[in-house]
GROMACS .gro file of C-alpha atoms in nm:
model
  441
    1MET     CA    1  -0.982   1.551  -0.807
    2ARG     CA    2  -1.269   1.474  -0.551
    3ARG     CA    3  -1.363   1.128  -0.615
    4SER     CA    4  -1.472   0.867  -0.371
    5LEU     CA    5  -1.302   0.526  -0.354
    6VAL     CA    6  -1.412   0.201  -0.337
    7LEU     CA    7  -1.416   0.058   0.025
    8ALA     CA    8  -1.366  -0.221   0.173
    9THR     CA    9  -1.645  -0.238   0.402
   10ALA     CA   10  -2.008  -0.148   0.344
   11ALA     CA   11  -2.013   0.048   0.675
   12VAL     CA   12  -1.831   0.371   0.636
   13ALA     CA   13  -1.836   0.664   0.897
   14THR     CA   14  -1.871   1.001   0.716
   15LEU     CA   15  -1.586   1.096   0.939
   16GLY     CA   16  -1.488   1.400   0.709
   17LEU     CA   17  -1.819   1.587   0.818
   18LEU     CA   18  -1.754   1.538   1.217
   19THR     CA   19  -1.700   1.889   1.404
   20GLY     CA   20  -1.652   1.984   1.751
   21CYS     CA   21  -1.346   1.819   1.883
   22SER     CA   22  -1.002   1.944   1.903
   23ALA     CA   23  -0.680   1.693   1.901
   24GLU     CA   24  -0.459   1.980   2.040
   25GLY     CA   25  -0.270   1.932   2.384
   26ASP     CA   26   0.031   2.033   2.510
   27GLY     CA   27   0.158   1.693   2.632
   28SER     CA   28   0.408   1.886   2.827
   29ASP     CA   29   0.691   1.722   3.014
   30THR     CA   30   0.838   1.830   3.351
   31GLY     CA   31   1.039   2.122   3.274
   32GLY     CA   32   0.866   2.312   2.976
   33LYS     CA   33   0.972   2.126   2.623
   34THR     CA   34   0.795   1.846   2.500
   35THR     CA   35   0.998   1.582   2.352
   36LEU     CA   36   0.790   1.374   2.065
   37ASN     CA   37   0.949   1.087   1.966
   38VAL     CA   38   0.880   0.996   1.572
   39ALA     CA   39   0.957   0.705   1.423
   40ALA     CA   40   0.928   0.669   1.014
   41LEU     CA   41   1.012   0.418   0.790
   42GLU     CA   42   1.277   0.530   0.505
   43GLY     CA   43   1.069   0.406   0.186
   44GLY     CA   44   1.109   0.495  -0.167
   45TYR     CA   45   1.027   0.850  -0.085
   46GLY     CA   46   1.386   0.895   0.102
   47ARG     CA   47   1.414   1.061   0.428
   48ASP     CA   48   1.502   1.405   0.347
   49MET     CA   49   1.135   1.491   0.351
   50TYR     CA   50   1.086   1.389   0.709
   51THR     CA   51   1.376   1.592   0.818
   52GLN     CA   52   1.231   1.921   0.664
   53VAL     CA   53   0.877   1.835   0.795
   54VAL     CA   54   1.028   1.821   1.113
   55GLN     CA   55   1.227   2.125   1.103
   56ALA     CA   56   0.928   2.330   0.968
   57TYR     CA   57   0.705   2.192   1.258
   58GLU     CA   58   0.947   2.286   1.544
   59SER     CA   59   1.022   2.656   1.384
   60ALA     CA   60   0.618   2.675   1.418
   61HIS     CA   61   0.617   2.508   1.789
   62PRO     CA   62   0.926   2.606   1.973
   63ASN     CA   63   0.805   2.424   2.267
   64VAL     CA   64   0.829   2.085   2.102
   65ASP     CA   65   1.140   1.898   2.038
   66VAL     CA   66   1.106   1.632   1.777
   67GLN     CA   67   1.324   1.359   1.815
   68LEU     CA   68   1.303   1.162   1.450
   69GLN     CA   69   1.419   0.819   1.422
   70ILE     CA   70   1.429   0.676   1.028
   71SER     CA   71   1.522   0.383   0.901
   72LYS     CA   72   1.491   0.124   0.616
   73SER     CA   73   1.423  -0.124   0.908
   74ILE     CA   74   1.229   0.095   1.136
   75GLU     CA   75   1.069  -0.218   1.295
   76ASP     CA   76   1.396  -0.385   1.382
   77GLU     CA   77   1.509  -0.064   1.597
   78ILE     CA   78   1.182   0.006   1.766
   79THR     CA   79   1.042  -0.302   1.856
   80PRO     CA   80   1.294  -0.412   2.143
   81ASN     CA   81   1.241  -0.086   2.298
   82MET     CA   82   0.852  -0.140   2.274
   83LYS     CA   83   0.879  -0.468   2.415
   84ALA     CA   84   1.032  -0.253   2.705
   85GLY     CA   85   0.781  -0.072   2.773
   86ARG     CA   86   0.935   0.248   2.574
   87PHE     CA   87   0.736   0.337   2.270
   88PRO     CA   88   0.759   0.610   1.996
   89ASP     CA   89   0.487   0.869   2.019
   90VAL     CA   90   0.410   0.873   1.636
   91VAL     CA   91   0.502   0.617   1.382
   92VAL     CA   92   0.468   0.642   1.013
   93LEU     CA   93   0.442   0.289   0.889
   94GLY     CA   94   0.208   0.107   0.679
   95GLN     CA   95   0.078  -0.239   0.634
   96GLY     CA   96   0.206  -0.513   0.412
   97ARG     CA   97   0.557  -0.542   0.535
   98LYS     CA   98   0.732  -0.839   0.625
   99ALA     CA   99   0.763  -0.788   1.000
  100ALA     CA  100   0.392  -0.703   1.011
  101LEU     CA  101   0.448  -0.458   1.305
  102THR     CA  102   0.118  -0.234   1.209
  103GLU     CA  103  -0.099  -0.530   1.168
  104THR     CA  104   0.024  -0.693   1.526
  105LEU     CA  105  -0.043  -0.396   1.723
  106ILE     CA  106  -0.372  -0.377   1.532
  107LYS     CA  107  -0.463  -0.721   1.616
  108ASP     CA  108  -0.353  -0.660   1.968
  109LYS     CA  109  -0.585  -0.359   2.000
  110ALA     CA  110  -0.261  -0.142   2.098
  111LEU     CA  111  -0.341   0.145   1.876
  112GLU     CA  112  -0.469   0.502   1.991
  113ASP     CA  113  -0.809   0.606   1.862
  114LEU     CA  114  -0.747   0.892   1.641
  115THR     CA  115  -1.085   1.002   1.548
  116PRO     CA  116  -1.043   1.302   1.722
  117VAL     CA  117  -0.767   1.412   1.480
  118LEU     CA  118  -1.018   1.437   1.191
  119ARG     CA  119  -1.225   1.677   1.388
  120ALA     CA  120  -0.920   1.894   1.473
  121LYS     CA  121  -0.837   2.189   1.298
  122VAL     CA  122  -0.496   2.155   1.114
  123PRO     CA  123  -0.231   2.371   1.302
  124GLY     CA  124  -0.197   2.726   1.164
  125GLU     CA  125  -0.508   2.645   0.915
  126ASP     CA  126  -0.896   2.708   0.956
  127LYS     CA  127  -0.981   2.343   0.817
  128THR     CA  128  -1.005   2.042   1.000
  129VAL     CA  129  -0.802   1.739   0.893
  130GLY     CA  130  -1.107   1.563   0.795
  131ASP     CA  131  -1.214   1.840   0.558
  132LYS     CA  132  -0.906   1.828   0.377
  133LEU     CA  133  -0.908   1.460   0.302
  134ILE     CA  134  -1.030   1.332  -0.040
  135ASP     CA  135  -1.376   1.111   0.001
  136GLY     CA  136  -1.337   0.787   0.097
  137ILE     CA  137  -0.989   0.748   0.190
  138VAL     CA  138  -1.109   0.720   0.567
  139GLY     CA  139  -1.357   0.487   0.698
  140ASN     CA  140  -1.247   0.184   0.545
  141LEU     CA  141  -1.055  -0.148   0.689
  142ASN     CA  142  -0.737   0.005   0.641
  143THR     CA  143  -0.801   0.291   0.851
  144ASN     CA  144  -1.078   0.174   1.056
  145PRO     CA  145  -0.971  -0.194   1.119
  146TYR     CA  146  -1.258  -0.353   1.359
  147GLY     CA  147  -1.545  -0.178   1.150
  148ASP     CA  148  -1.656   0.042   1.477
  149GLY     CA  149  -1.653   0.380   1.310
  150LYS     CA  150  -1.313   0.475   1.484
  151THR     CA  151  -1.002   0.534   1.297
  152TYR     CA  152  -0.662   0.387   1.414
  153THR     CA  153  -0.444   0.444   1.114
  154MET     CA  154  -0.446   0.769   0.917
  155PRO     CA  155  -0.381   0.784   0.570
  156MET     CA  156  -0.039   0.942   0.517
  157TYR     CA  157   0.013   0.901   0.135
  158TYR     CA  158  -0.179   0.739  -0.140
  159ALA     CA  159  -0.069   0.591  -0.462
  160PRO     CA  160  -0.192   0.443  -0.754
  161THR     CA  161  -0.034   0.068  -0.774
  162GLY     CA  162  -0.069  -0.142  -1.053
  163LEU     CA  163   0.165  -0.291  -1.335
  164PHE     CA  164   0.452  -0.091  -1.429
  165TYR     CA  165   0.617  -0.118  -1.754
  166ASN     CA  166   0.855   0.051  -2.000
  167LYS     CA  167   0.640   0.255  -2.249
  168GLY     CA  168   0.964   0.302  -2.489
  169LEU     CA  169   0.982  -0.076  -2.528
  170PHE     CA  170   0.632  -0.098  -2.606
  171ASP     CA  171   0.669   0.164  -2.877
  172LYS     CA  172   0.963   0.022  -3.003
  173LYS     CA  173   0.828  -0.317  -3.039
  174GLY     CA  174   0.485  -0.191  -3.176
  175TRP     CA  175   0.313  -0.382  -2.917
  176LYS     CA  176  -0.034  -0.284  -2.739
  177VAL     CA  177  -0.062  -0.281  -2.354
  178PRO     CA  178  -0.308  -0.590  -2.287
  179ALA     CA  179  -0.654  -0.484  -2.210
  180THR     CA  180  -0.787  -0.841  -2.132
  181TRP     CA  181  -0.601  -1.172  -1.966
  182ASP     CA  182  -0.619  -1.344  -2.310
  183GLU     CA  183  -0.398  -1.024  -2.476
  184MET     CA  184  -0.173  -1.081  -2.181
  185PHE     CA  185  -0.100  -1.416  -2.245
  186ALA     CA  186  -0.042  -1.377  -2.592
  187LEU     CA  187   0.194  -1.114  -2.537
  188GLY     CA  188   0.368  -1.372  -2.311
  189GLU     CA  189   0.407  -1.579  -2.599
  190THR     CA  190   0.538  -1.323  -2.832
  191ALA     CA  191   0.783  -1.167  -2.575
  192LYS     CA  192   0.906  -1.506  -2.506
  193LYS     CA  193   1.029  -1.540  -2.852
  194ASP     CA  194   1.246  -1.200  -2.789
  195LYS     CA  195   1.374  -1.392  -2.472
  196ILE     CA  196   1.186  -1.143  -2.270
  197SER     CA  197   0.972  -1.249  -1.932
  198LEU     CA  198   0.638  -1.132  -1.925
  199PHE     CA  199   0.626  -1.095  -1.542
  200THR     CA  200   0.809  -1.060  -1.219
  201TYR     CA  201   0.761  -0.892  -0.869
  202PRO     CA  202   1.025  -0.727  -0.630
  203THR     CA  203   0.915  -0.942  -0.329
  204ALA     CA  204   0.602  -1.159  -0.334
  205GLY     CA  205   0.480  -0.869  -0.065
  206TYR     CA  206   0.414  -0.644  -0.371
  207LEU     CA  207   0.154  -0.878  -0.482
  208ASP     CA  208  -0.073  -0.732  -0.249
  209SER     CA  209  -0.188  -0.443  -0.489
  210TYR     CA  210  -0.224  -0.740  -0.770
  211PHE     CA  211  -0.442  -0.954  -0.593
  212PHE     CA  212  -0.676  -0.712  -0.428
  213ALA     CA  213  -0.721  -0.559  -0.782
  214LEU     CA  214  -0.770  -0.904  -0.910
  215LEU     CA  215  -1.027  -1.040  -0.643
  216ALA     CA  216  -1.261  -0.729  -0.733
  217ASP     CA  217  -1.196  -0.768  -1.104
  218VAL     CA  218  -1.315  -1.146  -1.061
  219GLY     CA  219  -1.585  -1.102  -0.829
  220GLY     CA  220  -1.679  -0.739  -0.792
  221GLU     CA  221  -1.678  -0.517  -0.445
  222GLN     CA  222  -1.876  -0.800  -0.255
  223PHE     CA  223  -1.676  -1.068  -0.304
  224TYR     CA  224  -1.353  -0.843  -0.263
  225THR     CA  225  -1.506  -0.760   0.068
  226ASP     CA  226  -1.619  -1.142   0.165
  227VAL     CA  227  -1.248  -1.237   0.100
  228MET     CA  228  -1.126  -0.934   0.345
  229THR     CA  229  -1.371  -1.023   0.599
  230TYR     CA  230  -1.320  -1.421   0.594
  231LYS     CA  231  -1.671  -1.496   0.497
  232GLN     CA  232  -1.726  -1.886   0.540
  233GLY     CA  233  -1.600  -2.069   0.255
  234VAL     CA  234  -1.506  -1.775   0.039
  235TRP     CA  235  -1.201  -1.941  -0.086
  236GLN     CA  236  -1.369  -2.243  -0.204
  237THR     CA  237  -1.590  -2.042  -0.466
  238PRO     CA  238  -1.576  -2.033  -0.836
  239GLN     CA  239  -1.440  -1.663  -0.819
  240ALA     CA  240  -1.161  -1.776  -0.596
  241LYS     CA  241  -1.038  -2.056  -0.803
  242GLN     CA  242  -1.054  -1.824  -1.117
  243VAL     CA  243  -0.835  -1.570  -0.914
  244LEU     CA  244  -0.582  -1.866  -0.857
  245ASP     CA  245  -0.609  -2.014  -1.196
  246LEU     CA  246  -0.513  -1.685  -1.397
  247THR     CA  247  -0.220  -1.605  -1.109
  248THR     CA  248  -0.088  -1.953  -1.160
  249ARG     CA  249  -0.096  -1.910  -1.546
  250LEU     CA  250   0.074  -1.567  -1.505
  251LEU     CA  251   0.338  -1.682  -1.283
  252LYS     CA  252   0.455  -1.927  -1.555
  253TYR     CA  253   0.558  -1.665  -1.757
  254ALA     CA  254   0.802  -1.516  -1.453
  255ALA     CA  255   1.132  -1.400  -1.493
  256PRO     CA  256   1.356  -1.683  -1.386
  257THR     CA  257   1.538  -1.459  -1.154
  258THR     CA  258   1.231  -1.367  -0.945
  259VAL     CA  259   1.228  -1.587  -0.683
  260GLY     CA  260   1.583  -1.545  -0.598
  261TYR     CA  261   1.606  -1.189  -0.620
  262ALA     CA  262   1.280  -1.154  -0.412
  263ASN     CA  263   1.414  -1.049  -0.077
  264GLU     CA  264   1.478  -0.727   0.104
  265GLN     CA  265   1.840  -0.735  -0.026
  266ASP     CA  266   1.810  -0.797  -0.370
  267PHE     CA  267   1.467  -0.677  -0.493
  268THR     CA  268   1.579  -0.409  -0.679
  269LYS     CA  269   1.744  -0.644  -0.921
  270ASN     CA  270   1.405  -0.757  -1.011
  271GLN     CA  271   1.294  -0.388  -1.017
  272GLN     CA  272   1.609  -0.368  -1.282
  273SER     CA  273   1.484  -0.618  -1.515
  274ILE     CA  274   1.223  -0.362  -1.627
  275LEU     CA  275   1.463  -0.088  -1.683
  276ASP     CA  276   1.671  -0.358  -1.874
  277ASP     CA  277   1.398  -0.458  -2.096
  278LYS     CA  278   1.416  -0.843  -1.988
  279THR     CA  279   1.083  -0.830  -1.810
  280LEU     CA  280   0.759  -0.638  -1.924
  281PHE     CA  281   0.557  -0.592  -1.618
  282MET     CA  282   0.577  -0.597  -1.261
  283PRO     CA  283   0.337  -0.491  -0.965
  284ASN     CA  284   0.457  -0.156  -0.759
  285GLY     CA  285   0.362   0.191  -0.675
  286THR     CA  286   0.461   0.537  -0.801
  287TRP     CA  287   0.720   0.556  -0.563
  288ILE     CA  288   0.940   0.316  -0.804
  289VAL     CA  289   1.027   0.631  -0.992
  290GLY     CA  290   1.234   0.783  -0.720
  291GLU     CA  291   1.365   0.462  -0.580
  292MET     CA  292   1.537   0.366  -0.932
  293ALA     CA  293   1.596   0.741  -1.032
  294ASP     CA  294   1.993   0.659  -1.046
  295ALA     CA  295   1.934   0.313  -1.185
  296PRO     CA  296   2.067   0.250  -1.559
  297ARG     CA  297   1.814   0.177  -1.820
  298ALA     CA  298   1.753   0.108  -2.150
  299ASP     CA  299   1.747   0.365  -2.453
  300GLY     CA  300   1.418   0.542  -2.486
  301PHE     CA  301   1.288   0.393  -2.117
  302ALA     CA  302   0.965   0.599  -1.998
  303TRP     CA  303   0.753   0.456  -1.690
  304GLY     CA  304   0.400   0.342  -1.769
  305LEU     CA  305   0.134   0.218  -1.556
  306THR     CA  306  -0.184   0.009  -1.631
  307PRO     CA  307  -0.422  -0.151  -1.417
  308LEU     CA  308  -0.463  -0.527  -1.434
  309PRO     CA  309  -0.621  -0.662  -1.753
  310ALA     CA  310  -0.979  -0.711  -1.768
  311VAL     CA  311  -1.145  -1.055  -1.690
  312THR     CA  312  -1.415  -0.998  -1.982
  313GLU     CA  313  -1.343  -0.752  -2.262
  314GLY     CA  314  -1.477  -0.418  -2.160
  315GLY     CA  315  -1.530  -0.559  -1.822
  316LYS     CA  316  -1.472  -0.327  -1.493
  317ARG     CA  317  -1.109  -0.289  -1.378
  318TYR     CA  318  -0.979  -0.181  -1.012
  319ILE     CA  319  -0.679  -0.058  -0.934
  320THR     CA  320  -0.540  -0.077  -0.569
  321THR     CA  321  -0.459   0.234  -0.403
  322SER     CA  322  -0.163   0.214  -0.168
  323VAL     CA  323  -0.207   0.389   0.122
  324GLU     CA  324   0.100   0.440   0.387
  325SER     CA  325  -0.009   0.495   0.739
  326VAL     CA  326   0.056   0.731   1.036
  327TRP     CA  327  -0.025   0.612   1.390
  328VAL     CA  328   0.004   0.666   1.769
  329PRO     CA  329   0.067   0.357   1.985
  330ALA     CA  330  -0.161   0.352   2.312
  331ALA     CA  331   0.084   0.343   2.512
  332ALA     CA  332   0.277   0.646   2.365
  333LYS     CA  333   0.383   0.880   2.667
  334ASN     CA  334   0.271   1.202   2.484
  335LYS     CA  335  -0.040   1.156   2.318
  336ASP     CA  336  -0.211   1.475   2.299
  337ALA     CA  337   0.105   1.643   2.146
  338ALA     CA  338   0.143   1.324   1.916
  339LYS     CA  339  -0.211   1.409   1.772
  340GLU     CA  340  -0.139   1.763   1.716
  341PHE     CA  341   0.177   1.653   1.541
  342VAL     CA  342  -0.006   1.401   1.318
  343ALA     CA  343  -0.281   1.678   1.235
  344TYR     CA  344   0.028   1.916   1.113
  345LEU     CA  345   0.120   1.654   0.859
  346TYR     CA  346  -0.204   1.749   0.671
  347SER     CA  347  -0.106   2.129   0.649
  348ASP     CA  348  -0.037   2.280   0.310
  349ALA     CA  349   0.332   2.346   0.436
  350ALA     CA  350   0.380   1.980   0.535
  351ALA     CA  351   0.209   1.882   0.231
  352ALA     CA  352   0.438   2.035   0.002
  353ILE     CA  353   0.757   1.906   0.155
  354PHE     CA  354   0.617   1.550   0.094
  355ALA     CA  355   0.517   1.613  -0.259
  356LYS     CA  356   0.865   1.741  -0.361
  357SER     CA  357   0.983   1.384  -0.292
  358ASP     CA  358   0.661   1.260  -0.490
  359ALA     CA  359   0.483   1.152  -0.158
  360ILE     CA  360   0.133   1.245  -0.258
  361GLN     CA  361  -0.129   1.282   0.045
  362PRO     CA  362  -0.463   1.227  -0.001
  363ILE     CA  363  -0.555   1.583   0.029
  364ASP     CA  364  -0.831   1.708  -0.197
  365GLY     CA  365  -0.690   1.941  -0.475
  366ILE     CA  366  -0.334   1.813  -0.463
  367VAL     CA  367  -0.351   1.628  -0.815
  368SER     CA  368  -0.418   1.932  -0.996
  369SER     CA  369  -0.078   2.080  -0.856
  370LEU     CA  370   0.104   1.751  -1.015
  371THR     CA  371   0.336   1.740  -1.323
  372GLY     CA  372   0.537   1.468  -1.530
  373GLU     CA  373   0.522   1.131  -1.463
  374ASN     CA  374   0.305   1.173  -1.125
  375ALA     CA  375   0.043   1.363  -1.334
  376GLU     CA  376   0.014   1.080  -1.565
  377PHE     CA  377   0.008   0.804  -1.292
  378TYR     CA  378  -0.276   0.943  -1.089
  379ARG     CA  379  -0.472   1.043  -1.407
  380VAL     CA  380  -0.560   0.660  -1.405
  381TYR     CA  381  -0.835   0.794  -1.150
  382GLU     CA  382  -1.004   0.983  -1.383
  383ASP     CA  383  -1.068   0.664  -1.630
  384PRO     CA  384  -1.417   0.565  -1.612
  385SER     CA  385  -1.360   0.217  -1.664
  386VAL     CA  386  -1.133   0.199  -1.351
  387SER     CA  387  -1.222   0.212  -0.998
  388ALA     CA  388  -1.018   0.279  -0.701
  389LEU     CA  389  -0.966   0.012  -0.468
  390VAL     CA  390  -0.861   0.058  -0.085
  391GLY     CA  391  -0.844  -0.124   0.236
  392GLY     CA  392  -0.725  -0.482   0.343
  393PHE     CA  393  -0.781  -0.780   0.528
  394ALA     CA  394  -0.991  -0.700   0.856
  395GLY     CA  395  -0.823  -0.722   1.221
  396THR     CA  396  -0.869  -1.024   1.418
  397ALA     CA  397  -0.771  -1.134   1.757
  398PRO     CA  398  -0.415  -1.292   1.691
  399VAL     CA  399  -0.397  -1.679   1.577
  400GLU     CA  400  -0.121  -1.849   1.624
  401GLY     CA  401   0.066  -1.980   1.320
  402VAL     CA  402  -0.188  -1.812   1.074
  403ASP     CA  403  -0.076  -1.539   0.841
  404ILE     CA  404  -0.332  -1.482   0.552
  405LYS     CA  405  -0.119  -1.216   0.367
  406GLY     CA  406   0.179  -1.444   0.357
  407THR     CA  407  -0.016  -1.737   0.255
  408LEU     CA  408  -0.165  -1.526  -0.023
  409PHE     CA  409   0.140  -1.361  -0.159
  410ASP     CA  410   0.460  -1.561  -0.055
  411THR     CA  411   0.295  -1.887  -0.196
  412ALA     CA  412   0.375  -1.753  -0.545
  413ASN     CA  413   0.727  -1.799  -0.500
  414SER     CA  414   0.652  -2.186  -0.418
  415ILE     CA  415   0.436  -2.175  -0.709
  416ILE     CA  416   0.703  -2.063  -0.936
  417SER     CA  417   0.947  -2.314  -0.791
  418GLY     CA  418   0.729  -2.601  -0.801
  419ASP     CA  419   0.743  -2.675  -0.464
  420LYS     CA  420   0.357  -2.628  -0.397
  421THR     CA  421   0.045  -2.676  -0.638
  422GLN     CA  422  -0.235  -2.436  -0.719
  423GLU     CA  423  -0.472  -2.682  -0.497
  424GLN     CA  424  -0.246  -2.668  -0.191
  425TRP     CA  425  -0.258  -2.288  -0.237
  426GLN     CA  426  -0.626  -2.286  -0.236
  427THR     CA  427  -0.649  -2.539   0.059
  428ALA     CA  428  -0.421  -2.349   0.256
  429LEU     CA  429  -0.620  -2.002   0.191
  430ASN     CA  430  -0.925  -2.191   0.309
  431ASP     CA  431  -0.791  -2.308   0.612
  432ALA     CA  432  -0.634  -1.974   0.749
  433SER     CA  433  -0.933  -1.775   0.659
  434GLU     CA  434  -1.159  -2.003   0.834
  435LYS     CA  435  -0.939  -1.962   1.174
  436LEU     CA  436  -0.958  -1.582   1.117
  437ARG     CA  437  -1.362  -1.588   1.091
  438GLN     CA  438  -1.356  -1.776   1.382
  439ALA     CA  439  -1.100  -1.528   1.572
  440GLY     CA  440  -1.314  -1.262   1.443
  441ASN     CA  441  -1.636  -1.348   1.580
   0.00000   0.00000   0.00000
């Protein structure tokens, strides 16, 4: 599959075509071997794949000793050392986490420019990293947060995100997956009669994939970009009100356990409600299959993935592409060696190891090798009525007390509980966006 992704910024550098610069360097410490400190989040794909990739790298690079630190709460483990001036050399950690470590370093302009990695040959191969990546996966606000043509976070894995559901339940009930929001709410009423909730989310942070797609569904790509770049008054527009209208209505159908379990300790219980046929839909990514692989499930259960319903019948729909990142702190000790290691992560050998854990990298041609559920999930990109969306909020200078992601996503908990109104939500979003707009000027 070689298909361009919809970008969150109009100014896109064609980074895959750059040539001539190498990211290789020995980064040697005194005494010979280079010690490379790599920190990675243990997410839904597990930890074994990192151990195997490190072993493969060390076998091919006997002069490098990779010290791997992996944890489900990696931010909590590395942040104290970073504050003390001891930085890892490579970090595998995307945006959208509650701790917002990646976002913080972006705002502080504390990441190393990785544009040279795109021009570097993959260790042991003839192609450059940029040549191997699918079109459009770099050059957006996710990888180039300052819009200056430079890449600071490399796309590590990509996955279609959308509404996950049990295909077996829909077959059993004879229900059709809603194609429009009117059909969605009608199904909510039907399911209610069977004491099944229409919607839940693991934690409110998972609403990123939901909101990004809905913003584009409602207002198109330009409106989405305007929101992501804090255009003045964007949250006071009719399109913004429509986004919040639809969401507030949907949250009225949320499973009653949603808010209570929407935390890092209990979120799998909200996910379990899909497997138990207590809830129909939840926003998530393809990693859910591995994450819940050992969980009990209803008879005939089979994972399904659908984009959000269309705003108008036959209207264009977008599906948010989750892109997890790898980056190098600007204060890392062995930056040249770190860049070479990052380049290796896109090798055929590394990609094969990651793919065994369902961690699919944005490498051209890799989708054709997928089988089973993953093959079906990634087939969503072949639907001509669905466009992929990648990117996120533009980075700005830090603004004390402002967290627009928290305002957009976490307020859903307060809408469900009745602690906040839709009008308060819209006002808070407008205030946060305006402060960030001013900080970006």
